């Protein structure tokens, strides 16, 4: 028997032992002890900590990217405004404002295989012309400076057709200051022949100082909901990630109870372990963000990319993330530990615990919907939108759905009985502990519910921001116009388009304005109409003409009687009309006189593929020599063969060869508002990132659950259970919570979407928009399950029975 002798205290000291710390000091000590356990927990402990840290790090990285969006948008907008031109006075005579620094410029932008290529043709008026931001030197004739992305495209085999369209010598590149994003395709080309008569306008400087146009209140609501829908799943995922590895941690805490730790101490030690993983996750998330930031220009999502300098997190959101992540790790762990009985001889977690309560979960989504009702309606006439109640209502609704999911999963699986062996294994596992499975799919549930609500909101706003143009892309896909009509340019233009590869039909005309001769006071408006020259086939496309021969002339009436009377005043049969351009009138140039034949027939107009009704005088090429018309415009509406590869590119190449400043418009039946389109593009980019994060989180969670069941899986295989059976059980174990989660997501998303639609004073246009979202969610689950199968096979080996 060993005798323990108490050592006597030195004189003057209290021989009694020091009292243990209490209150905040004790809690900090326990947290520190938990951090030490996590850091020195051996291989198994570090695996669990790293799983938690990686999960938190992914969420933190995405939150840092989200907090960088406002700065990125400000920088992009600033560069866009800096390169916007400042034009000269509104004088119609462009040469009047010429100086040593002014520049004649015309838009020469194009499209290439679905991508916009912005560009301008420029000619200096003097020796010191102003240059756009990012351009070191003004390009000379037949030279151009290009963006790095365009230079790379032109130097690749993919840019062969584009090189034909831009036959200029590259003399420099546009720096970052002159580009909105790294992947932007842009060029500035020099010209030695550009004139105002050819469409060139004069500018004196660059920079738009006008305040930006206010955003529609409906778009403000849309942006708020998008932000909530994208960020709430990330926050839920972070809260889920800090609970990875709970079973193994609880068994270690039982050992602490055995050596004298009380229940409160074990809870705070567990919180300390989660705190260490969260802090490590913050560092990993920061490292991922800083590393990925350097390659931001290489990632293009929905044609959106950014410079590394654009991705700077705002101070207050970044501070909230830095504080909220560790605090939430501690609070979530403390809340989770309340349902765990940690005793010196074991942990009662895998036993049947009390059933989850519904009474405190259901009011949360109901309160969220009530907030929207109290906020009131928002329409296009609303002066200001308060974002806080809208954001609060959306957060309460989505978080409430996430809290409802565990109760619904538990209530569903408790009623399931029988079935094949894989099904019974999966259901029994869920009946014992459905919390981990519910948490794994909560992010998908919230993301799908938010996506359904957003789709309903977008559909309700569609008519406000997508206008029917009246254009008919089935009759023509391109509209071109050029002011180069000298000589036989008009005939050559139409002939060149008709000879272009892939072109089926060309509606080509030469258009000019005619005026009734006479003397008019300043207050009088002389009767004016248009003169359109084309062949018979062309004129039949824009007017209701039965019979036509070369040399015929027609007076075309619109449907409106008043406008038809106006046409008759300007175009009197058998009388002369004046043909002159606006610039010639300002210079006092004598107009060209032409007599409208007395036998001209009167016909009705017909809507052309552009959706425009043409009226006035229409003449065949035998009646009017188009090359003699002053200030005319050559117009072509082109239909291509959709089965010919790159037919559109051949049309663009022909247009650039005929006139680099030729205006080319792609016809579309619906025109989208630019702000609305940019927001939708941002949503697509954000949703893609969120789905990737959710997939990663589910994979990490699935691997953690499998790791916790490694020994159980090995025992089942050792007793003869087939691997295929276990594989199917894992699939069913994931599929059941997913089915419940998607049901909750659809119901919650439809409810939230209907409420938001009511709030903006719209009606629900389609109740079946949830189908693609449900399909995407189910596909995501299937993908994660398939990826987790190889680790599952490895965990079924007999060495999983080994213990220490």
PDB file of N, CA, C and O in Angstrom, residues 112-113 161 500-503 640-651 653:
ATOM      1  N   UNK A 112     -19.346  37.515 -82.632  1.00  0.00           N
ATOM      2  CA  UNK A 112     -18.609  36.373 -83.160  1.00  0.00           C
ATOM      3  C   UNK A 112     -18.968  35.140 -82.347  1.00  0.00           C
ATOM      4  O   UNK A 112     -18.645  35.042 -81.164  1.00  0.00           O
ATOM      5  N   UNK A 113     -19.695  34.257 -82.983  1.00  0.00           N
ATOM      6  CA  UNK A 113     -20.110  32.988 -82.380  1.00  0.00           C
ATOM      7  C   UNK A 113     -20.756  33.190 -81.016  1.00  0.00           C
ATOM      8  O   UNK A 113     -20.410  32.547 -80.028  1.00  0.00           O
ATOM      9  N   UNK A 161     -12.268  33.284 -88.937  1.00  0.00           N
ATOM     10  CA  UNK A 161     -13.294  34.108 -89.587  1.00  0.00           C
ATOM     11  C   UNK A 161     -13.303  35.533 -89.033  1.00  0.00           C
ATOM     12  O   UNK A 161     -13.605  36.478 -89.770  1.00  0.00           O
ATOM     13  N   UNK A 500     -23.255  35.918-100.499  1.00  0.00           N
ATOM     14  CA  UNK A 500     -22.592  35.445 -99.282  1.00  0.00           C
ATOM     15  C   UNK A 500     -23.008  34.011 -98.969  1.00  0.00           C
ATOM     16  O   UNK A 500     -24.177  33.642 -99.095  1.00  0.00           O
ATOM     17  N   UNK A 501     -22.056  33.224 -98.546  1.00  0.00           N
ATOM     18  CA  UNK A 501     -22.310  31.830 -98.211  1.00  0.00           C
ATOM     19  C   UNK A 501     -23.319  31.733 -97.072  1.00  0.00           C
ATOM     20  O   UNK A 501     -23.195  32.407 -96.048  1.00  0.00           O
ATOM     21  N   UNK A 502     -24.330  30.901 -97.258  1.00  0.00           N
ATOM     22  CA  UNK A 502     -25.327  30.681 -96.228  1.00  0.00           C
ATOM     23  C   UNK A 502     -26.509  31.630 -96.277  1.00  0.00           C
ATOM     24  O   UNK A 502     -27.442  31.477 -95.491  1.00  0.00           O
ATOM     25  N   UNK A 503     -26.515  32.618 -97.191  1.00  0.00           N
ATOM     26  CA  UNK A 503     -27.613  33.582 -97.286  1.00  0.00           C
ATOM     27  C   UNK A 503     -28.665  33.048 -98.245  1.00  0.00           C
ATOM     28  O   UNK A 503     -28.356  32.701 -99.390  1.00  0.00           O
ATOM     29  N   UNK A 640     -30.849  33.820 -93.471  1.00  0.00           N
ATOM     30  CA  UNK A 640     -29.771  32.859 -93.691  1.00  0.00           C
ATOM     31  C   UNK A 640     -30.297  31.442 -93.553  1.00  0.00           C
ATOM     32  O   UNK A 640     -31.378  31.200 -93.020  1.00  0.00           O
ATOM     33  N   UNK A 641     -29.501  30.492 -94.048  1.00  0.00           N
ATOM     34  CA  UNK A 641     -29.799  29.073 -93.913  1.00  0.00           C
ATOM     35  C   UNK A 641     -29.208  28.604 -92.581  1.00  0.00           C
ATOM     36  O   UNK A 641     -27.983  28.584 -92.405  1.00  0.00           O
ATOM     37  N   UNK A 642     -30.078  28.255 -91.635  1.00  0.00           N
ATOM     38  CA  UNK A 642     -29.610  27.894 -90.305  1.00  0.00           C
ATOM     39  C   UNK A 642     -28.781  26.609 -90.298  1.00  0.00           C
ATOM     40  O   UNK A 642     -28.068  26.334 -89.318  1.00  0.00           O
ATOM     41  N   UNK A 643     -28.836  25.838 -91.363  1.00  0.00           N
ATOM     42  CA  UNK A 643     -28.093  24.586 -91.405  1.00  0.00           C
ATOM     43  C   UNK A 643     -26.659  24.781 -91.891  1.00  0.00           C
ATOM     44  O   UNK A 643     -25.858  23.843 -91.827  1.00  0.00           O
ATOM     45  N   UNK A 644     -26.332  25.967 -92.397  1.00  0.00           N
ATOM     46  CA  UNK A 644     -24.973  26.246 -92.855  1.00  0.00           C
ATOM     47  C   UNK A 644     -24.143  26.711 -91.666  1.00  0.00           C
ATOM     48  O   UNK A 644     -24.495  27.690 -90.997  1.00  0.00           O
ATOM     49  N   UNK A 645     -23.059  26.015 -91.391  1.00  0.00           N
ATOM     50  CA  UNK A 645     -22.216  26.374 -90.256  1.00  0.00           C
ATOM     51  C   UNK A 645     -21.611  27.761 -90.447  1.00  0.00           C
ATOM     52  O   UNK A 645     -21.135  28.103 -91.547  1.00  0.00           O
ATOM     53  N   UNK A 646     -21.646  28.565 -89.402  1.00  0.00           N
ATOM     54  CA  UNK A 646     -21.054  29.916 -89.394  1.00  0.00           C
ATOM     55  C   UNK A 646     -21.654  30.830 -90.450  1.00  0.00           C
ATOM     56  O   UNK A 646     -20.988  31.763 -90.923  1.00  0.00           O
ATOM     57  N   UNK A 647     -22.919  30.583 -90.837  1.00  0.00           N
ATOM     58  CA  UNK A 647     -23.558  31.466 -91.813  1.00  0.00           C
ATOM     59  C   UNK A 647     -23.624  32.899 -91.292  1.00  0.00           C
ATOM     60  O   UNK A 647     -23.407  33.868 -92.048  1.00  0.00           O
ATOM     61  N   UNK A 648     -23.888  33.061 -89.999  1.00  0.00           N
ATOM     62  CA  UNK A 648     -23.948  34.406 -89.425  1.00  0.00           C
ATOM     63  C   UNK A 648     -22.603  35.107 -89.507  1.00  0.00           C
ATOM     64  O   UNK A 648     -22.532  36.319 -89.769  1.00  0.00           O
ATOM     65  N   UNK A 649     -21.516  34.361 -89.316  1.00  0.00           N
ATOM     66  CA  UNK A 649     -20.186  34.977 -89.380  1.00  0.00           C
ATOM     67  C   UNK A 649     -19.863  35.457 -90.793  1.00  0.00           C
ATOM     68  O   UNK A 649     -19.215  36.496 -90.971  1.00  0.00           O
ATOM     69  N   UNK A 650     -20.327  34.711 -91.800  1.00  0.00           N
ATOM     70  CA  UNK A 650     -20.098  35.149 -93.180  1.00  0.00           C
ATOM     71  C   UNK A 650     -20.851  36.445 -93.471  1.00  0.00           C
ATOM     72  O   UNK A 650     -20.356  37.322 -94.195  1.00  0.00           O
ATOM     73  N   UNK A 651     -22.051  36.595 -92.895  1.00  0.00           N
ATOM     74  CA  UNK A 651     -22.800  37.839 -93.079  1.00  0.00           C
ATOM     75  C   UNK A 651     -22.048  39.002 -92.448  1.00  0.00           C
ATOM     76  O   UNK A 651     -21.904  40.074 -93.050  1.00  0.00           O
ATOM     77  N   UNK A 653     -18.866  39.207 -91.895  1.00  0.00           N
ATOM     78  CA  UNK A 653     -17.654  39.480 -92.671  1.00  0.00           C
ATOM     79  C   UNK A 653     -17.963  40.295 -93.923  1.00  0.00           C
ATOM     80  O   UNK A 653     -17.218  41.211 -94.294  1.00  0.00           O
TER      81      UNK A 653
END
